[in-house]
Short mmCIF file of C-alpha atoms in Angstrom, two decimals:
data_model
loop_
_atom_site.label_atom_id
_atom_site.label_comp_id
_atom_site.label_asym_id
_atom_site.label_seq_id
_atom_site.Cartn_x
_atom_site.Cartn_y
_atom_site.Cartn_z
CA MET A 1 0.00 0.00 0.00
CA PRO A 2 2.80 2.48 -0.84
CA HIS A 3 0.53 4.86 -2.76
CA ARG A 4 -2.52 4.80 -0.43
CA HIS A 5 -3.66 7.95 1.29
CA TRP A 6 -3.21 7.87 5.10
CA CYS A 7 -6.97 8.34 5.63
CA GLU A 8 -7.69 5.25 3.57
CA ARG A 9 -5.09 3.29 5.51
CA LEU A 10 -6.61 4.40 8.81
CA LEU A 11 -10.09 3.47 7.61
CA TRP A 12 -9.10 -0.05 6.55
CA THR A 13 -7.17 -0.58 9.77
CA ALA A 14 -10.25 0.38 11.82
CA ILE A 15 -12.50 -1.88 9.74
CA THR A 16 -10.11 -4.83 10.15
CA ILE A 17 -9.80 -4.35 13.91
CA GLY A 18 -13.59 -4.05 14.25
CA ALA A 19 -14.17 -7.22 12.23
CA VAL A 20 -11.65 -9.17 14.31
CA TRP A 21 -13.19 -7.87 17.54
CA ALA A 22 -16.73 -8.79 16.41
CA ALA A 23 -15.65 -12.30 15.37
CA LEU A 24 -13.86 -12.88 18.70
CA SER A 25 -16.78 -11.49 20.71
CA VAL A 26 -19.31 -13.75 19.02
CA SER A 27 -17.00 -16.77 19.26
CA LEU A 28 -16.28 -16.21 22.96
CA GLY A 29 -20.00 -15.88 23.63
CA GLN A 30 -20.65 -19.22 21.96
CA LEU A 31 -17.77 -20.79 23.89
CA GLN A 32 -19.23 -19.54 27.16
CA ARG A 33 -22.61 -20.99 26.24
CA TYR A 34 -20.97 -24.33 25.41
CA ASN A 35 -19.16 -24.41 28.76
CA ASP A 36 -21.91 -23.06 31.02
CA ASN A 37 -25.31 -23.87 29.56
CA PRO A 38 -25.36 -26.47 26.77
CA THR A 39 -28.61 -28.09 27.99
CA VAL A 40 -32.28 -27.20 27.94
CA VAL A 41 -35.31 -28.67 29.73
CA THR A 42 -37.89 -29.90 27.22
CA LEU A 43 -41.47 -31.01 27.69
CA GLU A 44 -42.22 -34.53 26.46
CA LYS A 45 -45.67 -35.84 25.60
CA ASP A 46 -44.96 -39.25 24.05
CA TYR A 47 -46.34 -40.93 27.16
CA ARG A 48 -47.54 -44.31 25.92
CA GLY A 49 -44.22 -46.07 26.49
CA TRP A 50 -43.23 -44.43 29.76
CA GLN A 51 -42.34 -45.94 33.10
CA TYR A 52 -43.21 -43.66 36.03
CA SER A 53 -42.26 -43.89 39.69
CA LEU A 54 -44.31 -44.69 42.73
CA PRO A 55 -43.73 -42.21 45.58
CA ALA A 56 -41.41 -42.74 48.49
CA ILE A 57 -43.12 -42.88 51.88
CA THR A 58 -41.57 -41.83 55.18
CA LEU A 59 -43.63 -43.15 58.09
CA CYS A 60 -43.06 -41.92 61.66
CA PRO A 61 -44.84 -43.63 64.59
CA GLY A 62 -46.93 -41.31 66.74
CA ASN A 63 -45.17 -42.67 69.84
CA ARG A 64 -41.55 -43.42 69.00
CA THR A 65 -40.80 -45.37 72.18
CA ASP A 66 -41.14 -49.07 72.87
CA PRO A 67 -42.09 -49.62 76.57
CA ILE A 68 -39.93 -52.71 76.99
CA LYS A 69 -36.92 -51.13 75.26
CA MET A 70 -37.36 -48.00 77.37
CA ILE A 71 -37.14 -49.97 80.62
CA LYS A 72 -33.88 -51.56 79.45
CA ALA A 73 -32.46 -48.20 78.32
CA ILE A 74 -33.18 -46.54 81.69
CA LYS A 75 -31.73 -49.51 83.58
CA LYS A 76 -28.60 -49.38 81.41
CA ARG A 77 -27.94 -45.65 81.87
CA TRP A 78 -29.29 -44.75 85.32
CA ASN A 79 -29.69 -48.16 86.94
CA LEU A 80 -33.34 -47.55 87.74
CA CYS A 81 -36.36 -49.86 87.55
CA PRO A 82 -40.08 -49.02 87.14
CA GLY A 83 -40.65 -49.14 90.91
CA ASP A 84 -37.95 -46.58 91.76
CA GLU A 85 -38.87 -43.06 92.84
CA ARG A 86 -36.93 -41.29 90.07
CA TYR A 87 -37.94 -43.71 87.31
CA THR A 88 -40.89 -41.59 86.11
CA TYR A 89 -38.64 -38.55 85.75
CA TYR A 90 -36.18 -40.38 83.53
CA ALA A 91 -38.98 -42.12 81.62
CA ASN A 92 -40.47 -38.73 80.75
CA PHE A 93 -37.05 -37.56 79.63
CA VAL A 94 -36.67 -40.56 77.32
CA ILE A 95 -40.13 -39.95 75.86
CA ALA A 96 -39.29 -36.26 75.34
CA VAL A 97 -36.08 -37.15 73.50
CA ALA A 98 -37.59 -39.87 71.30
CA ASN A 99 -40.70 -37.87 70.35
CA SER A 100 -39.00 -34.53 69.78
CA ASP A 101 -38.36 -32.92 66.39
CA LEU A 102 -36.17 -30.06 65.30
CA PHE A 103 -38.91 -27.46 65.40
CA HIS A 104 -40.46 -28.47 68.75
CA LEU A 105 -37.74 -28.65 71.42
CA GLN A 106 -39.54 -26.87 74.26
CA ASP A 107 -39.70 -30.03 76.42
CA TYR A 108 -35.95 -29.81 77.02
CA GLU A 109 -36.36 -26.74 79.22
CA LYS A 110 -36.91 -28.72 82.42
CA TYR A 111 -33.91 -30.97 81.72
CA LYS A 112 -31.33 -28.38 80.61
CA ASP A 113 -29.65 -28.05 84.04
CA ASP A 114 -29.51 -31.75 84.96
CA ASP A 115 -25.95 -33.05 84.45
CA SER A 116 -27.08 -36.66 84.89
CA LEU A 117 -28.88 -36.37 81.52
CA ASP A 118 -25.72 -35.64 79.54
CA VAL A 119 -25.99 -38.92 77.64
CA ASP A 120 -25.86 -39.88 73.98
CA LEU A 121 -29.28 -38.64 72.84
CA PHE A 122 -28.91 -40.22 69.41
CA GLY A 123 -28.14 -43.64 70.84
CA LEU A 124 -31.00 -43.28 73.31
CA ALA A 125 -33.58 -42.42 70.61
CA VAL A 126 -32.44 -45.31 68.41
CA GLU A 127 -32.38 -47.78 71.28
CA VAL A 128 -36.02 -47.22 72.25
CA MET A 129 -37.27 -47.07 68.64
CA PRO A 130 -40.35 -49.31 68.21
CA GLU A 131 -40.59 -51.98 65.55
CA LEU A 132 -42.72 -51.21 62.51
CA LEU A 133 -45.84 -53.35 62.21
CA MET A 134 -47.06 -52.76 58.69
CA LYS A 135 -48.95 -54.68 56.04
CA ILE A 136 -48.39 -53.61 52.43
CA SER A 137 -50.16 -54.53 49.22
CA SER A 138 -49.47 -53.09 45.80
CA SER A 139 -50.47 -53.32 42.16
CA GLN A 140 -46.85 -54.19 41.34
CA PRO A 141 -45.36 -57.64 42.06
CA VAL A 142 -42.53 -56.26 44.20
CA THR A 143 -41.42 -56.29 47.82
CA PHE A 144 -41.28 -53.01 49.71
CA GLN A 145 -38.29 -52.70 52.06
CA TRP A 146 -38.67 -50.46 55.10
CA VAL A 147 -35.43 -48.79 56.20
CA PRO A 148 -35.16 -47.24 59.70
CA VAL A 149 -33.80 -43.69 59.40
CA MET A 150 -33.15 -40.66 61.55
CA THR A 151 -34.95 -37.56 60.31
CA GLU A 152 -35.60 -34.08 61.69
CA SER A 153 -38.79 -35.61 63.11
CA GLY A 154 -36.87 -38.30 64.97
CA THR A 155 -36.74 -42.01 64.18
CA CYS A 156 -38.88 -43.05 61.21
CA TYR A 157 -39.11 -45.67 58.47
CA VAL A 158 -38.86 -45.02 54.74
CA THR A 159 -39.53 -47.13 51.67
CA ASN A 160 -38.97 -46.79 47.91
CA SER A 161 -36.29 -44.10 48.28
CA VAL A 162 -32.80 -44.26 46.77
CA ALA A 163 -31.49 -41.39 48.94
CA THR A 164 -31.55 -42.98 52.41
CA ALA A 165 -27.99 -44.30 52.69
CA ASP A 166 -26.78 -41.44 54.90
CA LEU A 167 -29.90 -41.41 57.10
CA ALA A 168 -30.17 -45.19 57.52
CA LEU A 169 -29.71 -46.65 60.99
CA ILE A 170 -28.76 -50.05 59.59
CA LYS A 171 -26.34 -51.22 56.94
CA LEU A 172 -28.25 -51.31 53.68
CA GLN A 173 -28.27 -54.26 51.34
CA GLY A 174 -26.78 -53.95 47.87
CA ASN A 175 -30.15 -53.35 46.20
CA SER A 176 -31.57 -50.98 48.82
CA THR A 177 -30.43 -47.84 46.97
CA ASN A 178 -30.93 -49.04 43.43
CA THR A 179 -33.91 -47.73 41.46
CA PRO A 180 -37.41 -46.90 42.72
CA ILE A 181 -40.46 -49.03 42.04
CA THR A 182 -42.20 -48.00 38.84
CA CYS A 183 -45.41 -48.56 36.92
CA HIS A 184 -46.01 -48.65 33.17
CA TYR A 185 -48.42 -46.32 31.43
CA THR A 186 -50.43 -49.27 30.13
CA ASP A 187 -51.06 -50.61 33.65
CA THR A 188 -54.73 -50.46 34.53
CA VAL A 189 -54.04 -49.16 38.04
CA CYS A 190 -50.93 -48.19 39.98
CA TYR A 191 -51.39 -48.13 43.73
CA VAL A 192 -49.94 -49.13 47.08
CA ILE A 193 -51.85 -49.74 50.35
CA PHE A 194 -50.37 -49.41 53.84
CA GLU A 195 -52.19 -50.83 56.86
CA VAL A 196 -51.20 -49.73 60.38
CA THR A 197 -52.34 -50.67 63.85
CA LYS A 198 -51.05 -47.56 65.63
CA THR A 199 -51.24 -43.84 64.95
CA SER A 200 -48.56 -42.80 62.47
CA TYR A 201 -47.54 -39.72 60.51
CA TYR A 202 -46.44 -39.96 56.90
CA TYR A 203 -44.66 -37.87 54.28
CA ILE A 204 -45.07 -38.43 50.54
CA HIS A 205 -41.99 -37.39 48.59
CA SER A 206 -39.79 -38.09 45.58
CA PRO A 207 -38.10 -41.50 45.50
CA TYR A 208 -34.86 -39.65 44.62
CA ASP A 209 -34.93 -37.55 47.79
CA VAL A 210 -35.65 -37.69 51.51
CA ALA A 211 -38.66 -36.29 53.31
CA LYS A 212 -38.94 -32.55 53.87
CA THR A 213 -40.28 -32.70 57.40
CA SER A 214 -40.98 -28.96 57.54
CA ASP A 215 -43.82 -29.53 55.06
CA ARG A 216 -47.33 -30.55 56.06
CA THR A 217 -47.57 -34.15 57.21
CA GLY A 218 -50.45 -36.60 57.01
CA LYS A 219 -51.86 -38.68 59.83
CA VAL A 220 -53.32 -42.16 59.75
CA TYR A 221 -54.77 -44.00 62.75
CA PRO A 222 -56.87 -47.07 63.52
CA SER A 223 -60.41 -46.93 62.06
CA LEU A 224 -59.34 -44.41 59.37
CA ASN A 225 -59.39 -45.55 55.74
CA ARG A 226 -57.83 -42.82 53.59
CA PHE A 227 -57.72 -42.84 49.79
CA ILE A 228 -55.37 -40.39 48.04
CA GLU A 229 -55.07 -39.98 44.29
CA LEU A 230 -51.75 -38.46 43.27
CA THR A 231 -50.43 -36.80 40.14
CA VAL A 232 -46.73 -36.99 39.32
CA THR A 233 -44.44 -34.70 37.34
CA GLU A 234 -41.09 -36.29 36.61
CA THR A 235 -37.77 -34.86 35.47
CA ARG A 236 -35.41 -37.06 33.47
CA THR A 237 -32.22 -36.67 31.44
CA GLY A 238 -31.58 -37.38 27.78
CA HIS A 239 -28.74 -39.06 25.92
CA GLY A 240 -25.25 -37.82 26.75
CA VAL A 241 -26.26 -35.55 29.65
CA ARG A 242 -24.58 -37.75 32.28
CA GLU A 243 -21.21 -37.39 30.52
CA LEU A 244 -21.31 -33.61 31.08
CA SER A 245 -19.81 -32.10 34.21
CA SER A 246 -22.26 -31.22 36.99
CA ARG A 247 -21.57 -27.52 36.42
CA ARG A 248 -22.47 -27.72 32.75
CA ARG A 249 -25.69 -29.71 33.24
CA SER A 250 -26.64 -27.79 36.43
CA CYS A 251 -27.70 -30.89 38.34
CA LEU A 252 -26.34 -33.92 40.18
CA TYR A 253 -27.25 -37.60 40.03
CA HIS A 254 -27.95 -39.36 43.31
CA ASP A 255 -24.72 -41.39 43.07
CA GLU A 256 -22.59 -38.22 42.69
CA SER A 257 -22.13 -37.57 46.38
CA GLU A 258 -20.51 -34.48 47.88
CA GLU A 259 -18.63 -33.85 51.13
CA GLY A 260 -18.16 -37.54 51.84
CA ARG A 261 -21.85 -38.44 51.49
CA GLN A 262 -22.96 -41.77 50.08
CA VAL A 263 -25.85 -40.30 48.10
CA TYR A 264 -26.75 -36.85 46.83
CA SER A 265 -30.16 -35.28 47.05
CA THR A 266 -31.28 -31.67 47.21
CA GLN A 267 -32.95 -32.08 50.59
CA MET A 268 -29.87 -33.79 52.09
CA CYS A 269 -27.84 -30.77 50.99
CA ARG A 270 -30.31 -28.47 52.76
CA LEU A 271 -30.10 -30.58 55.92
CA SER A 272 -26.34 -30.09 55.89
CA CYS A 273 -26.87 -26.31 55.69
CA ARG A 274 -29.25 -26.46 58.65
CA SER A 275 -26.81 -28.53 60.67
CA ARG A 276 -24.06 -25.96 60.10
CA LEU A 277 -26.46 -23.19 61.12
CA ALA A 278 -27.30 -25.01 64.38
CA LEU A 279 -23.58 -25.41 65.06
CA GLU A 280 -23.13 -21.68 64.54
CA LEU A 281 -26.07 -20.69 66.76
CA CYS A 282 -25.51 -22.96 69.76
CA GLY A 283 -22.11 -24.56 69.25
CA CYS A 284 -23.52 -28.05 68.74
CA ARG A 285 -25.63 -30.08 66.33
CA PRO A 286 -28.85 -31.89 67.24
CA PHE A 287 -28.70 -35.66 67.16
CA TYR A 288 -30.94 -35.72 64.07
CA TYR A 289 -27.81 -34.91 62.04
CA PHE A 290 -25.71 -37.79 63.31
CA TYR A 291 -23.92 -38.01 59.94
CA GLU A 292 -22.61 -34.41 60.12
CA ALA A 293 -19.45 -33.08 61.75
CA GLY A 294 -19.36 -31.33 65.12
CA PRO A 295 -20.23 -32.12 68.75
CA PHE A 296 -23.67 -33.48 69.65
CA CYS A 297 -26.04 -31.31 71.66
CA ASN A 298 -26.87 -32.21 75.25
CA PRO A 299 -30.24 -31.20 76.74
CA ALA A 300 -28.97 -27.64 77.34
CA GLY A 301 -27.90 -27.40 73.69
CA MET A 302 -31.29 -28.69 72.51
CA TRP A 303 -33.00 -26.07 74.68
CA CYS A 304 -30.76 -23.44 73.11
CA LEU A 305 -31.87 -24.51 69.63
CA SER A 306 -35.54 -24.26 70.64
CA LYS A 307 -35.11 -20.46 70.70
CA TYR A 308 -34.10 -20.45 67.04
CA SER A 309 -36.74 -22.72 65.51
CA LYS A 310 -37.88 -20.05 63.03
CA ARG A 311 -34.31 -19.28 61.94
CA LEU A 312 -33.63 -22.97 61.48
CA ALA A 313 -36.79 -23.35 59.40
CA ASN A 314 -35.72 -20.66 56.91
CA PHE A 315 -31.96 -21.32 57.18
CA GLY A 316 -31.39 -18.05 59.01
CA GLY A 317 -32.17 -16.03 55.93
CA ILE A 318 -29.01 -17.37 54.27
CA LYS A 319 -29.28 -18.84 50.81
CA CYS A 320 -28.30 -22.50 50.82
CA ASN A 321 -26.74 -23.21 47.43
CA CYS A 322 -27.80 -26.74 46.55
CA GLN A 323 -27.84 -28.10 43.02
CA ALA A 324 -30.99 -29.70 41.71
CA SER A 325 -31.24 -33.45 41.29
CA CYS A 326 -31.05 -34.67 37.71
CA LEU A 327 -33.76 -37.23 38.46
CA HIS A 328 -36.80 -36.03 40.35
CA ALA A 329 -40.50 -36.74 40.80
CA GLU A 330 -42.95 -34.30 42.34
CA PHE A 331 -46.22 -35.69 43.70
CA LYS A 332 -49.33 -33.64 44.37
CA GLU A 333 -52.62 -34.66 45.92
CA LYS A 334 -55.44 -34.58 43.38
CA PHE A 335 -58.17 -36.16 45.46
CA VAL A 336 -58.46 -37.21 49.13
CA GLU A 337 -61.29 -39.24 50.65
CA ASP A 338 -61.53 -40.38 54.27
CA LYS A 339 -63.80 -43.04 55.70
CA ILE A 340 -64.10 -43.87 59.40
CA TRP A 341 -64.99 -47.39 60.49
CA GLY A 342 -66.75 -47.07 63.85
CA LYS A 343 -67.20 -50.81 64.25
CA GLY A 344 -66.43 -54.04 62.52
CA PRO A 345 -63.13 -55.68 61.60
CA PHE A 346 -61.58 -52.41 60.33
CA GLN A 347 -61.95 -50.31 63.48
CA ASP A 348 -58.66 -51.58 64.95
CA ARG A 349 -56.51 -50.74 61.95
CA GLY A 350 -55.96 -47.82 59.65
CA ALA A 351 -55.30 -47.90 55.93
CA LEU A 352 -53.65 -45.48 53.54
CA ARG A 353 -54.17 -46.13 49.84
CA LEU A 354 -52.04 -44.15 47.37
CA SER A 355 -53.02 -44.26 43.72
CA VAL A 356 -50.83 -42.58 41.09
CA GLU A 357 -52.42 -41.24 37.93
CA ALA A 358 -50.36 -42.01 34.82
CA PRO A 359 -48.64 -38.80 33.65
CA ARG A 360 -48.97 -37.47 30.11
CA THR A 361 -46.18 -34.92 30.31
CA ARG A 362 -42.71 -34.92 31.81
CA TYR A 363 -39.56 -32.82 31.70
CA THR A 364 -36.34 -34.01 30.09
CA ARG A 365 -32.97 -32.32 30.22
CA GLU A 366 -31.41 -32.52 26.75
CA ILE A 367 -28.17 -31.31 25.17
CA VAL A 368 -28.87 -28.64 22.54
CA PHE A 369 -25.36 -27.28 22.03
CA HIS A 370 -22.84 -29.98 21.09
CA PHE A 371 -19.16 -29.56 20.19
CA GLU A 372 -20.06 -29.71 16.49
CA ASP A 373 -22.39 -26.74 17.00
CA LEU A 374 -19.54 -24.83 18.65
CA VAL A 375 -17.25 -25.43 15.64
CA VAL A 376 -19.98 -24.36 13.22
CA SER A 377 -20.59 -21.16 15.20
CA PHE A 378 -16.87 -20.34 15.10
CA GLY A 379 -16.86 -20.81 11.32
CA GLY A 380 -19.97 -18.69 10.89
CA ALA A 381 -18.50 -15.80 12.89
CA ALA A 382 -15.23 -15.93 10.96
CA GLY A 383 -17.03 -16.10 7.62
CA LEU A 384 -19.43 -13.28 8.44
CA PHE A 385 -16.94 -10.75 9.80
CA LEU A 386 -13.63 -11.79 8.19
CA GLY A 387 -14.70 -13.57 5.02
CA ALA A 388 -12.47 -16.45 6.11
CA SER A 389 -12.86 -20.20 6.13
CA PHE A 390 -11.01 -23.11 7.64
CA ILE A 391 -8.62 -23.22 4.67
CA SER A 392 -7.92 -19.51 5.15
CA PHE A 393 -6.70 -20.09 8.67
CA VAL A 394 -4.62 -23.05 7.51
CA GLU A 395 -2.94 -20.82 4.91
CA ILE A 396 -2.30 -18.09 7.49
CA ILE A 397 -0.72 -20.58 9.86
CA TYR A 398 1.37 -22.06 7.03
CA PHE A 399 2.53 -18.58 5.94
CA ALA A 400 3.50 -17.64 9.50
CA MET A 401 5.41 -20.90 10.00
CA GLU A 402 7.23 -20.47 6.69
CA LYS A 403 8.32 -16.92 7.52
CA SER A 404 9.40 -17.96 11.01
CA PHE A 405 11.43 -20.86 9.65
CA LYS A 406 13.20 -18.61 7.14
CA PHE A 407 13.88 -16.01 9.80
CA PHE A 408 15.45 -18.38 12.29
CA SER A 409 17.41 -20.50 9.78
CA ARG A 410 19.91 -18.69 7.52
CA GLU A 411 20.59 -20.09 4.10
CA ALA A 412 24.15 -21.05 3.31
CA GLU A 413 25.86 -18.53 1.08
CA ILE A 414 26.90 -19.76 -2.42
CA GLN A 415 30.67 -19.42 -2.86
CA PRO A 416 32.10 -19.15 -6.44
CA VAL A 417 34.26 -22.05 -7.44
CA THR A 418 37.66 -21.09 -8.86
CA LYS A 419 38.86 -23.49 -11.49
CA GLN A 420 42.54 -24.31 -11.15
CA LYS A 421 44.46 -23.84 -14.32
CA ARG A 422 46.75 -26.60 -15.60
CA PRO A 423 50.57 -26.06 -15.78
CA TYR A 424 51.84 -23.95 -18.80
CA GLN A 425 48.23 -22.99 -19.53
CA GLU A 426 49.09 -19.29 -19.52
CA ARG A 427 52.00 -19.83 -21.95
CA LEU A 428 49.85 -21.82 -24.31
CA ASP A 429 47.28 -19.05 -24.27
CA GLU A 430 49.90 -16.47 -25.22
CA VAL A 431 51.17 -18.66 -28.09
CA GLY A 432 47.67 -19.05 -29.35
CA ILE A 433 47.18 -15.27 -29.39
CA MET A 434 50.44 -14.77 -31.30
CA LEU A 435 49.47 -17.33 -33.95
CA LYS A 436 46.14 -15.64 -34.45
CA SER A 437 47.87 -12.29 -34.98
CA LEU A 438 50.35 -13.75 -37.53
CA ASN A 439 47.59 -15.40 -39.50
CA SER A 440 45.71 -12.16 -39.66
CA ARG A 441 48.76 -10.35 -41.16
CA GLN A 442 49.35 -12.96 -43.86
CA ILE A 443 45.87 -12.64 -45.24
CA PRO A 444 45.95 -10.23 -48.28
#
């Protein structure tokens, strides 16, 4: 450009810089999308071939103490029998511990100054836990396993949940945390019936999570026959989503545990936040979080936590950053019908029948921005702003490499070769010149 005006040079320089900046800006934006948000949640309606989950049930006895076990526990710790004067005092303490929950700890007030009650509250609650007497029938030919767990509502039993490994009070079998029980869309009915002989409280929740005990609970008791029809909205993942990192897909599978946990679930993550908050407020953690770090609370510590029940319920106003579960099922009550049996064979037992309506929609997390899409977007940006293609960049790289190679490697200089003359060559040349001159003189 030796003959270009300086204004024209400045104009073309500005245009080139702007085109390069635009191409880089668009390309970096696409790269950020590929790294941070390559998935999208879609709504599926091809329901005829679906399998859908039955809910998980967490069942908590109304009285979480076994009278015989309680006598043995008091004898073991305080060496007292039912006839002793102080036995009633310690029996009431055991009942208060076993039947307490995180949001109702007022009963610890009268025990907070008694040093003789500084015992392992977790071990005490588990030791007096009553056995579960339950009859189950279902539309599916499967066996429901009840796992004893420790929740924020004390000792309970849970079935059809894959997220109970950290809460379980026993060592689980190999298939206890596998996959939940499911029904097929073509099944005529999909239900499960629980029959109890004592008053119990229940929570209906996702089979990929644990119960959220701060939510409203249901109650079933002898003579009550309750029928509940549920609707379910499931969230699944599509092909290739599991291979993405958890940050890119914005969710975690239940076998991708964090902080040393055996299983991951959103509610378990929130329980960890609440345990850390309790440790911050009163310097100890309640025995409901036996799987967390930190010292256990004694009765004085439990009484301290009773003052902060509202803060514990809303996590102290602090946002608890927990990733969503990749697999999830949300159940809602569509219809509830109660029938009381005042007499007859059903007055001594209660029944809870859960029927799940086959869903016709569900959410699926799919990949919409693959690596091939990223490459295509790079090429489109380069072609739009620079008029370049893949071959153009190859030529630029080749040109740069060639120039660099020539710069750093000097070519060997070509030296002229001097031919050595033979002996007497100069004399022979002189004689030849003389002969030529003589011949030229003799010519007329």
